[in-house]
């Protein structure tokens, strides 16, 4: 399941950015590949988020394990957005959903 991941360093942890990008990439690769995932893209960014990643994990539980561990460290603030392929959206559009708006 591909995910778009945004990471912001907590106060005091921006020093890592000054150490260079290759060290950050190696650390991310290590964490992701240890759980069978793959880093598809990694970008440094201006603004609210310091790093933007696109990672692909074999299952949602692996992504949750990384998220729980990283957030528990307190060093980073992360947000994840599951990404769907065009085929997955087409499949979702074909499925029948029984829904009634509130008040109708």
Short mmCIF file of N, CA, C and O in Angstrom, two decimals:
data_model
loop_
_atom_site.label_atom_id
_atom_site.label_comp_id
_atom_site.label_asym_id
_atom_site.label_seq_id
_atom_site.Cartn_x
_atom_site.Cartn_y
_atom_site.Cartn_z
N UNK A 1 0.84 -1.17 0.00
CA UNK A 1 0.00 0.00 0.00
C UNK A 1 0.89 1.24 0.00
O UNK A 1 1.55 1.53 0.98
N UNK A 2 0.93 1.97 -1.09
CA UNK A 2 1.74 3.20 -1.13
C UNK A 2 1.16 4.27 -0.21
O UNK A 2 -0.04 4.40 -0.07
N UNK A 3 2.04 5.01 0.40
CA UNK A 3 1.63 6.09 1.29
C UNK A 3 2.44 7.33 1.00
O UNK A 3 3.62 7.25 0.69
N UNK A 4 1.79 8.45 1.11
CA UNK A 4 2.46 9.75 1.04
C UNK A 4 2.67 10.16 2.48
O UNK A 4 1.73 10.27 3.25
N UNK A 5 3.88 10.33 2.89
CA UNK A 5 4.23 10.59 4.28
C UNK A 5 4.88 11.96 4.39
O UNK A 5 5.76 12.29 3.62
N UNK A 6 4.43 12.75 5.36
CA UNK A 6 5.02 14.07 5.60
C UNK A 6 5.64 14.07 6.98
O UNK A 6 5.02 13.60 7.93
N UNK A 7 6.84 14.59 7.08
CA UNK A 7 7.58 14.57 8.35
C UNK A 7 8.04 15.98 8.69
O UNK A 7 8.60 16.67 7.86
N UNK A 8 7.82 16.37 9.92
CA UNK A 8 8.33 17.63 10.43
C UNK A 8 9.19 17.32 11.65
O UNK A 8 8.78 16.58 12.53
N UNK A 9 10.41 17.86 11.67
CA UNK A 9 11.30 17.66 12.81
C UNK A 9 10.77 18.45 14.00
O UNK A 9 10.31 19.57 13.84
N UNK A 10 10.84 17.88 15.16
CA UNK A 10 10.47 18.59 16.39
C UNK A 10 11.58 19.61 16.72
O UNK A 10 12.70 19.48 16.27
N UNK A 11 11.24 20.59 17.51
CA UNK A 11 12.23 21.60 17.91
C UNK A 11 13.45 20.91 18.51
O UNK A 11 13.33 19.97 19.26
N UNK A 12 14.62 21.37 18.13
CA UNK A 12 15.86 20.79 18.63
C UNK A 12 16.39 19.67 17.76
O UNK A 12 17.53 19.24 17.92
N UNK A 13 15.59 19.15 16.85
CA UNK A 13 16.03 18.05 16.00
C UNK A 13 16.35 18.50 14.57
O UNK A 13 16.61 17.68 13.71
N UNK A 14 16.35 19.77 14.32
CA UNK A 14 16.66 20.26 12.98
C UNK A 14 18.14 20.13 12.66
O UNK A 14 18.54 20.22 11.52
N UNK A 15 18.94 19.86 13.69
CA UNK A 15 20.37 19.67 13.47
C UNK A 15 20.62 18.57 12.43
O UNK A 15 21.53 18.65 11.64
N UNK A 16 19.78 17.55 12.44
CA UNK A 16 19.95 16.44 11.50
C UNK A 16 19.94 16.94 10.05
O UNK A 16 20.66 16.44 9.22
N UNK A 17 19.12 17.95 9.75
CA UNK A 17 19.07 18.51 8.39
C UNK A 17 20.42 19.11 8.01
O UNK A 17 20.83 19.02 6.86
N UNK A 18 21.10 19.72 8.98
CA UNK A 18 22.38 20.33 8.68
C UNK A 18 23.49 19.29 8.47
O UNK A 18 24.56 19.62 7.98
N UNK A 19 23.22 18.04 8.85
CA UNK A 19 24.21 16.98 8.69
C UNK A 19 24.21 16.41 7.27
O UNK A 19 25.05 15.59 6.94
N UNK A 20 23.27 16.82 6.46
CA UNK A 20 23.24 16.37 5.07
C UNK A 20 22.08 15.44 4.78
O UNK A 20 21.58 14.74 5.65
N UNK A 21 21.71 15.43 3.53
CA UNK A 21 20.56 14.65 3.09
C UNK A 21 20.83 13.15 3.02
O UNK A 21 19.95 12.34 3.28
N UNK A 22 22.05 12.77 2.67
CA UNK A 22 22.33 11.34 2.49
C UNK A 22 22.18 10.56 3.79
O UNK A 22 21.73 9.42 3.79
N UNK A 23 22.54 11.16 4.92
CA UNK A 23 22.36 10.49 6.20
C UNK A 23 20.89 10.28 6.53
O UNK A 23 20.51 9.22 7.04
N UNK A 24 20.06 11.28 6.23
CA UNK A 24 18.63 11.15 6.45
C UNK A 24 18.04 10.07 5.56
O UNK A 24 17.22 9.26 6.00
N UNK A 25 18.47 10.04 4.29
CA UNK A 25 17.95 9.03 3.37
C UNK A 25 18.34 7.63 3.82
O UNK A 25 17.53 6.70 3.79
N UNK A 26 19.57 7.46 4.28
CA UNK A 26 20.02 6.15 4.75
C UNK A 26 19.20 5.70 5.96
O UNK A 26 18.83 4.52 6.06
N UNK A 27 18.91 6.61 6.88
CA UNK A 27 18.12 6.27 8.06
C UNK A 27 16.70 5.86 7.67
O UNK A 27 16.17 4.88 8.18
N UNK A 28 16.09 6.61 6.76
CA UNK A 28 14.74 6.28 6.29
C UNK A 28 14.74 4.94 5.57
O UNK A 28 13.89 4.08 5.83
N UNK A 29 15.69 4.73 4.66
CA UNK A 29 15.79 3.46 3.94
C UNK A 29 15.89 2.28 4.91
O UNK A 29 15.24 1.26 4.73
N UNK A 30 16.71 2.44 5.94
CA UNK A 30 16.92 1.36 6.91
C UNK A 30 15.60 0.98 7.60
O UNK A 30 15.25 -0.20 7.69
N UNK A 31 14.88 1.98 8.09
CA UNK A 31 13.63 1.73 8.80
C UNK A 31 12.60 1.09 7.87
O UNK A 31 11.94 0.11 8.23
N UNK A 32 12.46 1.63 6.68
CA UNK A 32 11.43 1.15 5.75
C UNK A 32 11.75 -0.25 5.23
O UNK A 32 10.89 -1.14 5.23
N UNK A 33 12.97 -0.49 4.81
CA UNK A 33 13.32 -1.80 4.23
C UNK A 33 13.34 -2.91 5.27
O UNK A 33 13.09 -4.07 4.93
N UNK A 34 13.61 -2.57 6.53
CA UNK A 34 13.59 -3.59 7.58
C UNK A 34 12.22 -4.25 7.72
O UNK A 34 12.11 -5.38 8.18
N UNK A 35 11.18 -3.54 7.34
CA UNK A 35 9.82 -4.09 7.42
C UNK A 35 9.28 -4.46 6.04
O UNK A 35 8.08 -4.58 5.84
N UNK A 36 10.18 -4.65 5.08
CA UNK A 36 9.76 -5.11 3.76
C UNK A 36 9.24 -4.02 2.85
O UNK A 36 8.67 -4.31 1.80
N UNK A 37 9.43 -2.78 3.23
CA UNK A 37 8.94 -1.67 2.42
C UNK A 37 9.98 -1.13 1.47
O UNK A 37 11.13 -1.60 1.44
N UNK A 38 9.58 -0.14 0.71
CA UNK A 38 10.46 0.50 -0.27
C UNK A 38 10.19 2.00 -0.28
O UNK A 38 9.03 2.42 -0.25
N UNK A 39 11.26 2.79 -0.29
CA UNK A 39 11.12 4.23 -0.43
C UNK A 39 11.05 4.54 -1.92
O UNK A 39 12.00 4.31 -2.65
N UNK A 40 9.91 5.02 -2.38
CA UNK A 40 9.75 5.34 -3.80
C UNK A 40 10.27 6.73 -4.13
O UNK A 40 10.78 6.96 -5.21
N UNK A 41 10.14 7.66 -3.17
CA UNK A 41 10.64 9.02 -3.38
C UNK A 41 10.82 9.69 -2.03
O UNK A 41 10.11 9.40 -1.08
N UNK A 42 11.81 10.58 -1.97
CA UNK A 42 12.06 11.36 -0.76
C UNK A 42 12.48 12.76 -1.17
O UNK A 42 13.40 12.91 -1.97
N UNK A 43 11.79 13.75 -0.64
CA UNK A 43 12.08 15.13 -0.96
C UNK A 43 12.21 15.94 0.32
O UNK A 43 11.47 15.72 1.28
N UNK A 44 13.11 16.89 0.34
CA UNK A 44 13.14 17.89 1.39
C UNK A 44 12.25 19.03 0.92
O UNK A 44 12.18 19.32 -0.28
N UNK A 45 11.57 19.68 1.87
CA UNK A 45 10.56 20.67 1.49
C UNK A 45 10.67 21.92 2.35
O UNK A 45 11.21 21.90 3.45
N UNK A 46 10.14 23.02 1.82
CA UNK A 46 10.00 24.26 2.56
C UNK A 46 8.61 24.27 3.16
O UNK A 46 7.68 23.71 2.61
N UNK A 47 8.44 24.92 4.29
CA UNK A 47 7.11 25.07 4.86
C UNK A 47 6.89 24.20 6.08
O UNK A 47 7.82 23.87 6.82
N UNK A 48 5.65 23.82 6.29
CA UNK A 48 5.25 23.07 7.48
C UNK A 48 5.97 21.73 7.61
O UNK A 48 6.30 21.29 8.71
N UNK A 49 6.19 21.05 6.51
CA UNK A 49 6.84 19.74 6.52
C UNK A 49 8.27 19.86 6.02
O UNK A 49 8.55 20.56 5.06
N UNK A 50 9.18 19.18 6.70
CA UNK A 50 10.59 19.21 6.33
C UNK A 50 10.93 18.15 5.28
O UNK A 50 11.83 18.35 4.46
N UNK A 51 10.24 17.03 5.33
CA UNK A 51 10.51 15.91 4.42
C UNK A 51 9.18 15.38 3.91
O UNK A 51 8.22 15.25 4.67
N UNK A 52 9.13 15.05 2.63
CA UNK A 52 7.97 14.40 2.04
C UNK A 52 8.45 13.09 1.45
O UNK A 52 9.42 13.06 0.69
N UNK A 53 7.79 12.00 1.84
CA UNK A 53 8.17 10.66 1.37
C UNK A 53 7.01 10.00 0.65
O UNK A 53 5.85 10.23 0.99
N UNK A 54 7.33 9.16 -0.31
CA UNK A 54 6.36 8.20 -0.83
C UNK A 54 6.99 6.85 -0.56
O UNK A 54 8.08 6.54 -1.06
N UNK A 55 6.34 6.08 0.31
CA UNK A 55 6.84 4.77 0.70
C UNK A 55 5.79 3.72 0.38
O UNK A 55 4.60 4.00 0.35
N UNK A 56 6.25 2.50 0.15
CA UNK A 56 5.36 1.39 -0.16
C UNK A 56 5.67 0.26 0.81
O UNK A 56 6.78 -0.27 0.81
N UNK A 57 4.71 -0.06 1.67
CA UNK A 57 4.85 -1.15 2.62
C UNK A 57 4.01 -2.34 2.16
O UNK A 57 3.01 -2.16 1.47
N UNK A 58 4.39 -3.55 2.58
CA UNK A 58 3.64 -4.73 2.14
C UNK A 58 2.24 -4.80 2.75
O UNK A 58 1.36 -5.48 2.19
N UNK A 59 2.02 -4.10 3.87
CA UNK A 59 0.71 -4.16 4.52
C UNK A 59 0.56 -2.97 5.47
O UNK A 59 1.56 -2.36 5.86
N UNK A 60 -0.68 -2.65 5.85
CA UNK A 60 -0.91 -1.50 6.74
C UNK A 60 -0.30 -1.69 8.13
O UNK A 60 0.06 -0.72 8.79
N UNK A 61 -0.17 -2.93 8.60
CA UNK A 61 0.39 -3.18 9.92
C UNK A 61 1.85 -2.76 9.98
O UNK A 61 2.32 -2.20 10.97
N UNK A 62 2.61 -3.00 8.90
CA UNK A 62 4.01 -2.57 8.85
C UNK A 62 4.10 -1.06 8.94
O UNK A 62 4.95 -0.51 9.64
N UNK A 63 3.22 -0.36 8.22
CA UNK A 63 3.22 1.09 8.28
C UNK A 63 2.87 1.57 9.68
O UNK A 63 3.48 2.50 10.21
N UNK A 64 1.91 0.92 10.32
CA UNK A 64 1.52 1.30 11.67
C UNK A 64 2.68 1.09 12.65
O UNK A 64 2.90 1.91 13.54
N UNK A 65 3.43 0.00 12.47
CA UNK A 65 4.58 -0.27 13.35
C UNK A 65 5.61 0.84 13.25
O UNK A 65 6.13 1.32 14.27
N UNK A 66 5.90 1.28 12.04
CA UNK A 66 6.86 2.38 11.85
C UNK A 66 6.31 3.66 12.48
O UNK A 66 7.00 4.36 13.21
N UNK A 67 5.06 3.95 12.22
CA UNK A 67 4.45 5.17 12.72
C UNK A 67 4.46 5.21 14.25
O UNK A 67 4.83 6.22 14.85
N UNK A 68 4.08 4.11 14.89
CA UNK A 68 4.06 4.06 16.35
C UNK A 68 5.45 4.27 16.93
O UNK A 68 5.63 5.00 17.90
N UNK A 69 6.44 3.64 16.34
CA UNK A 69 7.81 3.73 16.85
C UNK A 69 8.38 5.12 16.68
O UNK A 69 8.97 5.68 17.60
N UNK A 70 8.21 5.70 15.49
CA UNK A 70 8.75 7.03 15.22
C UNK A 70 8.07 8.08 16.09
O UNK A 70 8.73 8.93 16.69
N UNK A 71 6.76 8.01 16.18
CA UNK A 71 6.04 9.01 16.99
C UNK A 71 6.37 8.87 18.47
O UNK A 71 6.46 9.86 19.18
N UNK A 72 6.56 7.64 18.95
CA UNK A 72 6.88 7.43 20.36
C UNK A 72 8.23 8.04 20.74
O UNK A 72 8.44 8.41 21.89
N UNK A 73 9.12 8.18 19.76
CA UNK A 73 10.43 8.77 20.04
C UNK A 73 10.33 10.25 20.39
O UNK A 73 11.20 10.80 21.05
N UNK A 74 9.27 10.90 19.91
CA UNK A 74 9.10 12.32 20.14
C UNK A 74 9.96 13.21 19.26
O UNK A 74 9.88 14.43 19.31
N UNK A 75 10.81 12.60 18.44
CA UNK A 75 11.74 13.38 17.61
C UNK A 75 11.07 13.95 16.37
O UNK A 75 11.52 14.97 15.85
N UNK A 76 10.03 13.31 15.90
CA UNK A 76 9.40 13.72 14.64
C UNK A 76 7.89 13.77 14.79
O UNK A 76 7.29 12.99 15.54
N UNK A 77 7.29 14.64 14.03
CA UNK A 77 5.84 14.68 13.88
C UNK A 77 5.55 14.18 12.47
O UNK A 77 6.12 14.69 11.51
N UNK A 78 4.72 13.15 12.33
CA UNK A 78 4.45 12.60 11.01
C UNK A 78 2.96 12.55 10.72
O UNK A 78 2.13 12.50 11.63
N UNK A 79 2.65 12.57 9.45
CA UNK A 79 1.28 12.37 8.96
C UNK A 79 1.36 11.44 7.76
O UNK A 79 2.30 11.54 6.98
N UNK A 80 0.40 10.57 7.62
CA UNK A 80 0.39 9.64 6.49
C UNK A 80 -0.91 9.77 5.72
O UNK A 80 -1.97 9.96 6.30
N UNK A 81 -0.80 9.66 4.41
CA UNK A 81 -1.96 9.68 3.53
C UNK A 81 -1.89 8.44 2.64
O UNK A 81 -0.97 8.32 1.83
N UNK A 82 -2.82 7.49 2.80
CA UNK A 82 -2.83 6.33 1.90
C UNK A 82 -3.08 6.80 0.46
O UNK A 82 -3.93 7.67 0.23
N UNK A 83 -2.34 6.24 -0.47
CA UNK A 83 -2.51 6.58 -1.88
C UNK A 83 -3.19 5.42 -2.60
O UNK A 83 -2.85 4.27 -2.39
N UNK A 84 -4.13 5.75 -3.46
CA UNK A 84 -4.84 4.74 -4.25
C UNK A 84 -4.47 4.89 -5.72
O UNK A 84 -4.31 6.00 -6.22
N UNK A 85 -4.38 3.75 -6.39
CA UNK A 85 -4.11 3.78 -7.83
C UNK A 85 -5.39 4.16 -8.57
O UNK A 85 -6.49 4.13 -8.01
N UNK A 86 -5.25 4.49 -9.83
CA UNK A 86 -6.42 4.80 -10.65
C UNK A 86 -7.35 3.59 -10.73
O UNK A 86 -8.58 3.74 -10.68
N UNK A 87 -6.79 2.40 -10.85
CA UNK A 87 -7.61 1.17 -10.90
C UNK A 87 -8.39 0.97 -9.61
O UNK A 87 -9.54 0.53 -9.63
N UNK A 88 -7.78 1.28 -8.47
CA UNK A 88 -8.48 1.14 -7.20
C UNK A 88 -9.64 2.12 -7.09
O UNK A 88 -10.72 1.78 -6.58
N UNK A 89 -9.47 3.33 -7.59
CA UNK A 89 -10.57 4.31 -7.59
C UNK A 89 -11.68 3.85 -8.52
O UNK A 89 -12.87 3.95 -8.20
N UNK A 90 -11.31 3.32 -9.70
CA UNK A 90 -12.32 2.79 -10.62
C UNK A 90 -13.12 1.66 -9.96
O UNK A 90 -14.34 1.60 -10.08
N UNK A 91 -12.43 0.78 -9.24
CA UNK A 91 -13.11 -0.32 -8.54
C UNK A 91 -14.05 0.23 -7.47
O UNK A 91 -15.18 -0.23 -7.32
N UNK A 92 -13.59 1.23 -6.72
CA UNK A 92 -14.43 1.84 -5.69
C UNK A 92 -15.68 2.47 -6.30
O UNK A 92 -16.77 2.38 -5.73
N UNK A 93 -15.53 3.10 -7.45
CA UNK A 93 -16.67 3.75 -8.11
C UNK A 93 -17.71 2.72 -8.58
O UNK A 93 -18.89 3.04 -8.66
N UNK A 94 -17.27 1.50 -8.87
CA UNK A 94 -18.19 0.46 -9.34
C UNK A 94 -18.96 -0.20 -8.20
O UNK A 94 -19.99 -0.82 -8.44
N UNK A 95 -18.47 -0.10 -6.98
CA UNK A 95 -19.13 -0.77 -5.86
C UNK A 95 -20.39 -0.03 -5.44
O UNK A 95 -20.42 1.19 -5.36
N UNK A 96 -21.42 -0.82 -5.16
CA UNK A 96 -22.69 -0.25 -4.71
C UNK A 96 -22.63 -0.02 -3.20
O UNK A 96 -22.26 -0.90 -2.44
N UNK A 97 -22.98 1.18 -2.79
CA UNK A 97 -23.00 1.54 -1.38
C UNK A 97 -24.42 1.97 -1.03
O UNK A 97 -24.98 2.85 -1.67
N UNK A 98 -25.00 1.32 -0.01
CA UNK A 98 -26.32 1.71 0.46
C UNK A 98 -26.13 2.83 1.47
O UNK A 98 -25.50 2.64 2.51
N UNK A 99 -26.63 4.00 1.14
CA UNK A 99 -26.43 5.18 1.98
C UNK A 99 -27.66 6.04 1.93
O UNK A 99 -28.28 6.23 0.88
N UNK A 100 -28.05 6.57 3.08
CA UNK A 100 -29.16 7.51 3.16
C UNK A 100 -28.66 8.72 3.93
O UNK A 100 -28.14 8.59 5.04
N UNK A 101 -28.77 9.91 3.34
CA UNK A 101 -28.34 11.13 3.99
C UNK A 101 -29.13 11.36 5.27
O UNK A 101 -30.33 11.09 5.31
N UNK A 102 -28.47 11.87 6.31
CA UNK A 102 -29.19 12.18 7.53
C UNK A 102 -30.35 13.15 7.25
O UNK A 102 -30.20 14.08 6.46
N UNK A 103 -31.47 12.90 7.87
CA UNK A 103 -32.63 13.79 7.71
C UNK A 103 -33.48 13.48 6.50
O UNK A 103 -34.44 14.19 6.22
N UNK A 104 -33.14 12.43 5.73
CA UNK A 104 -33.99 12.10 4.56
C UNK A 104 -34.75 10.83 4.79
O UNK A 104 -34.45 10.02 5.59
#
